[in-house]
Amino acid sequence: MTKYILFLLFFTGEIILSQQIPAEQLEALKSKAKEMGMSDTQIQQQAKSAGFDVNRFIQGEIQMPPNPTPDKIVDSTFFPLKTTTTPEIILKIPGFSSRIDSTIKLEPFGYNVFKSGGNIFNQSINVPTPLNYQIGPGDEILITMWGEAQAFYQFAVNRDGQIIIPTVGPIVAQGVTVETLQKRLLSKMTPFYSGLKNGGANANTFLDVSLGKLRTIQIFVLGEVQNPGGYAIPSMSTSFYGLLIAGGPTINGSLRNVSLIRSGKTVATLDIYDFLLSGDKTEDTRLQDGDIIFINRVGLRVALVGNVLRPAIYEFKDKNTFGDAITLSGGLLFDSYFDKVHIERIIPFEERNKYTKDILDLDYRFANINELKKSKLQLVDGDIITVQSISNLLENRIYISGNVRKPGVQELKKNMRVKDAILQADNVLSNTFMERATLLRTLSNGYKKIFSLNLANAMRGDSTNNILLESLDSLTIYDQKYFFPQHTVEIMGAVRKPGRFNRYVNMTLADLIVSAGGLTEESSFNRIYISNKDTSEIGKFAKVKFVDLPENYWQSPKNSKVILDDYDYVYVPFNPKIVKQRYVTINGEVYYPGQYVLENENEVISELITRAGGIKENAYLDGSRLFRTKNNAGLISVDFTNIINKDGKEDIELEEGDIITIERDFKIVYVRGEVIIPSAVRYISGKSLAYYLNQAGGISEDGDYDRVSVTMPNGRKWEDGWIYDDEIISGSVVYVPQKIKQEENIIPILRDWSTIIMSMVTMLVTIVQITK
């Protein structure tokens, strides 16, 4: 029977509250642990270290551990630490954050490695055992013999540091390497297995020793650490991993001075910067049981802001010079301004009596980049170094634009003048206006000054116009159209490219038609309309004339030589005798369905049906319809039965795009709208509207019984006066609309009536008073 329990979920390394965990789920969890290589003994050890009753754990019964603490952590050899994605948190350091612009994201360098989960420090357990690894209690020893004698042994080193081999007895394994243990085993086991011959050349039995599951060791992480305490970790773990499982240093902890203390002595000092900046892990020492990782207080810190590769707050170790700071930041960016570097400094305690304020702004100048990189300028705790970028002002360039062959940016050469710049741009174009050019100059104060030049004189070398150029000068060369606007003429109608065209001197009507791509096949050569702009008197806009052209208008002198004036408008009419073919479509139950061309303007439906071979025997004329695309007219109500019976009133004229569909009878009536089950109901001859409504489940509460409509398949609606007992024809659509809900508010009505009554009473009283 399931119950509410607290279950230590080893696979996440967290204690969580689980409700109603079935026994089969607990068994699955134990099976998963064993699949990962854990024996029952190791499960018991891990449960015991977490405060569980071991026997009940093995039996599938879990109890709440007594006051679990940070030093009761699951062995991550078997259960890797859980990493989660958390919202980004900007680390701020008091004393820096208040002095740096809030828009600048500046963090202490290196701490984000631990903040984001520190996956780069995770230890892999699937690695070969190092040659210098010393065996200890809890390690699993695998012994394999093959050859004349065969055997396999799996032993755990006991607390006394021994393994006990049947028939051989106890053998000390603690403190020795695998290689040393193998030699010791050969020596001890040769008397019992003569074929081993102590590993000699003539042996016919062979022995191999390897490690299985490794023991866990207890370490302590103390000092300025996020989660100080004791931790059980794999015996092959290193200092980096110990820092990781403890959450890394606090913001006040050092990344450059982490001590590894063993037996009361500091055996190594870890500088995490070495690993982060150069990948050096030589000081990442392998931990031993009882080791203490101690994170010391952070040392001198300096912030680098601006044009450096890695803007951040850096901790200094031994050296604290300006050159060291630049090295830590990765160096300057290519657009950095190195001539002057600014330092904002909080005056040290012992020097504050020399100043009236507590913060100094210092500017340091450097002759070249090497002097900056090698600077021995001593930094002070809390310094903020700002490296600025170079000026955006451009040097040694000019711009030339407009009517030259190669416009764009050019190099400003020594003693370069306007003529030199134009020749460097491959000279002016043929339609250049030579009487004027413009030179725009940027002054030292940022303002602009304009010079107007005579370009022809400049090209002749006239010093007044051939001005000596300066950096950032912009020279503009103009096309003639800027000073001589192009007048236009327009042609529309039956030409291939109607539109507006430039008018040239002596341009004729024939020239304009040719410019417009020539006449189309539907054009008329008669009554070509020409409108001339008329400015002879106020209120008169144009003079109009009509001309006729021969078919070879491009070579005939008659009328084709009509000279056009500025702003003339020409319209070439379409030939009224040439009409585009108009298409209609007929589908469905005719013998030759397809697309047909209308023979004349007055062709009607019956004529088209005849051309399509007539209707088939199974045609359902009451369900046939006409759909008109012209002007988006849509479905048009037509009685095809009367049309087939030669009723001229129904036989309407066809329009281009009409689609006629002669349907088959599908024996269906469609019921839509506010009914219980909107559906297609099988048609039964003689059945009325009430029958089909009942087949659809009847009208719903929201349906309006009085406004039910029936649309027949040809698009017509029932005429007024129909009753529910009238027969519905096949293909009809029954639609039940929703009731129109009206607001009922009696208060406004009563208020209005009371106002009317009071007015009438007042009127009567007045009349009575007057008549007295």
mmCIF file of N, CA and C in Angstrom, residues 417-419 421-422 433-441 450-459 462-469 473-478 483:
data_model
loop_
_atom_site.group_PDB
_atom_site.id
_atom_site.type_symbol
_atom_site.label_atom_id
_atom_site.label_comp_id
_atom_site.label_asym_id
_atom_site.label_seq_id
_atom_site.Cartn_x
_atom_site.Cartn_y
_atom_site.Cartn_z
ATOM 1 N N ARG A 417 44.373 69.129 -56.305
ATOM 2 C CA ARG A 417 43.396 70.159 -56.609
ATOM 3 C C ARG A 417 42.164 69.539 -57.282
ATOM 4 N N VAL A 418 41.168 70.420 -57.577
ATOM 5 C CA VAL A 418 39.907 69.951 -58.152
ATOM 6 C C VAL A 418 40.151 69.180 -59.445
ATOM 7 N N LYS A 419 40.975 69.710 -60.316
ATOM 8 C CA LYS A 419 41.244 69.035 -61.591
ATOM 9 C C LYS A 419 41.867 67.661 -61.357
ATOM 10 N N ALA A 421 41.439 65.684 -58.795
ATOM 11 C CA ALA A 421 40.413 64.771 -58.292
ATOM 12 C C ALA A 421 39.517 64.269 -59.417
ATOM 13 N N ILE A 422 39.175 65.183 -60.359
ATOM 14 C CA ILE A 422 38.308 64.778 -61.474
ATOM 15 C C ILE A 422 39.040 63.800 -62.388
ATOM 16 N N PHE A 433 27.513 69.510 -67.015
ATOM 17 C CA PHE A 433 27.362 70.963 -67.060
ATOM 18 C C PHE A 433 28.679 71.568 -66.579
ATOM 19 N N MET A 434 29.400 72.224 -67.472
ATOM 20 C CA MET A 434 30.765 72.660 -67.209
ATOM 21 C C MET A 434 30.860 74.041 -66.587
ATOM 22 N N GLU A 435 29.726 74.711 -66.449
ATOM 23 C CA GLU A 435 29.796 76.077 -65.949
ATOM 24 C C GLU A 435 29.693 76.170 -64.426
ATOM 25 N N ARG A 436 29.392 75.030 -63.779
ATOM 26 C CA ARG A 436 29.275 75.110 -62.325
ATOM 27 C C ARG A 436 29.547 73.746 -61.680
ATOM 28 N N ALA A 437 30.236 73.791 -60.555
ATOM 29 C CA ALA A 437 30.436 72.626 -59.674
ATOM 30 C C ALA A 437 30.430 73.147 -58.247
ATOM 31 N N THR A 438 30.235 72.250 -57.293
ATOM 32 C CA THR A 438 30.134 72.650 -55.890
ATOM 33 C C THR A 438 31.159 71.896 -55.060
ATOM 34 N N LEU A 439 31.888 72.635 -54.224
ATOM 35 C CA LEU A 439 32.832 72.049 -53.285
ATOM 36 C C LEU A 439 32.355 72.354 -51.872
ATOM 37 N N LEU A 440 32.128 71.303 -51.050
ATOM 38 C CA LEU A 440 31.671 71.455 -49.664
ATOM 39 C C LEU A 440 32.827 71.090 -48.744
ATOM 40 N N ARG A 441 33.218 72.041 -47.876
ATOM 41 C CA ARG A 441 34.385 71.838 -47.020
ATOM 42 C C ARG A 441 33.972 71.795 -45.545
ATOM 43 N N ILE A 450 30.682 76.297 -48.346
ATOM 44 C CA ILE A 450 30.452 75.912 -49.732
ATOM 45 C C ILE A 450 31.220 76.840 -50.672
ATOM 46 N N PHE A 451 31.783 76.239 -51.738
ATOM 47 C CA PHE A 451 32.474 76.977 -52.783
ATOM 48 C C PHE A 451 31.803 76.648 -54.115
ATOM 49 N N SER A 452 31.477 77.687 -54.897
ATOM 50 C CA SER A 452 30.914 77.497 -56.233
ATOM 51 C C SER A 452 32.020 77.690 -57.255
ATOM 52 N N LEU A 453 32.183 76.710 -58.156
ATOM 53 C CA LEU A 453 33.289 76.701 -59.101
ATOM 54 C C LEU A 453 32.778 76.709 -60.530
ATOM 55 N N ASN A 454 33.573 77.310 -61.421
ATOM 56 C CA ASN A 454 33.364 77.138 -62.851
ATOM 57 C C ASN A 454 34.212 75.951 -63.270
ATOM 58 N N LEU A 455 33.531 74.841 -63.569
ATOM 59 C CA LEU A 455 34.251 73.593 -63.807
ATOM 60 C C LEU A 455 35.135 73.684 -65.052
ATOM 61 N N ALA A 456 34.670 74.373 -66.088
ATOM 62 C CA ALA A 456 35.474 74.488 -67.313
ATOM 63 C C ALA A 456 36.783 75.215 -67.025
ATOM 64 N N ASN A 457 36.697 76.301 -66.233
ATOM 65 C CA ASN A 457 37.920 77.034 -65.899
ATOM 66 C C ASN A 457 38.829 76.201 -64.999
ATOM 67 N N ALA A 458 38.216 75.421 -64.087
ATOM 68 C CA ALA A 458 39.020 74.571 -63.216
ATOM 69 C C ALA A 458 39.796 73.546 -64.015
ATOM 70 N N MET A 459 39.174 72.992 -65.041
ATOM 71 C CA MET A 459 39.843 71.984 -65.859
ATOM 72 C C MET A 459 40.929 72.613 -66.730
ATOM 73 N N ASP A 462 42.726 77.168 -64.040
ATOM 74 C CA ASP A 462 42.534 78.475 -63.424
ATOM 75 C C ASP A 462 42.591 78.322 -61.905
ATOM 76 N N SER A 463 43.520 78.997 -61.245
ATOM 77 C CA SER A 463 43.726 78.820 -59.805
ATOM 78 C C SER A 463 42.540 79.274 -58.983
ATOM 79 N N THR A 464 41.730 80.216 -59.505
ATOM 80 C CA THR A 464 40.555 80.684 -58.767
ATOM 81 C C THR A 464 39.531 79.573 -58.619
ATOM 82 N N ASN A 465 39.402 78.719 -59.617
ATOM 83 C CA ASN A 465 38.429 77.627 -59.598
ATOM 84 C C ASN A 465 39.071 76.273 -59.309
ATOM 85 N N ASN A 466 40.300 76.106 -59.687
ATOM 86 C CA ASN A 466 41.008 74.847 -59.430
ATOM 87 C C ASN A 466 41.595 74.895 -58.012
ATOM 88 N N ILE A 467 40.693 74.780 -57.035
ATOM 89 C CA ILE A 467 41.032 75.016 -55.635
ATOM 90 C C ILE A 467 41.865 73.858 -55.075
ATOM 91 N N LEU A 468 42.794 74.205 -54.178
ATOM 92 C CA LEU A 468 43.574 73.191 -53.453
ATOM 93 C C LEU A 468 42.653 72.479 -52.463
ATOM 94 N N LEU A 469 42.629 71.159 -52.507
ATOM 95 C CA LEU A 469 41.687 70.376 -51.702
ATOM 96 C C LEU A 469 42.238 70.105 -50.304
ATOM 97 N N ASP A 473 36.917 67.133 -47.994
ATOM 98 C CA ASP A 473 36.230 67.918 -49.011
ATOM 99 C C ASP A 473 35.306 67.025 -49.825
ATOM 100 N N SER A 474 34.136 67.596 -50.224
ATOM 101 C CA SER A 474 33.165 66.860 -51.033
ATOM 102 C C SER A 474 32.886 67.666 -52.301
ATOM 103 N N LEU A 475 33.209 67.086 -53.452
ATOM 104 C CA LEU A 475 33.080 67.757 -54.734
ATOM 105 C C LEU A 475 31.930 67.136 -55.513
ATOM 106 N N THR A 476 31.000 67.988 -55.994
ATOM 107 C CA THR A 476 29.829 67.509 -56.733
ATOM 108 C C THR A 476 29.858 68.073 -58.146
ATOM 109 N N ILE A 477 29.756 67.159 -59.145
ATOM 110 C CA ILE A 477 29.721 67.511 -60.559
ATOM 111 C C ILE A 477 28.295 67.261 -61.063
ATOM 112 N N TYR A 478 27.737 68.210 -61.849
ATOM 113 C CA TYR A 478 26.320 68.160 -62.200
ATOM 114 C C TYR A 478 26.087 67.742 -63.638
ATOM 115 N N PHE A 483 20.209 72.010 -64.898
ATOM 116 C CA PHE A 483 20.081 73.410 -65.299
ATOM 117 C C PHE A 483 19.209 73.581 -66.534
#
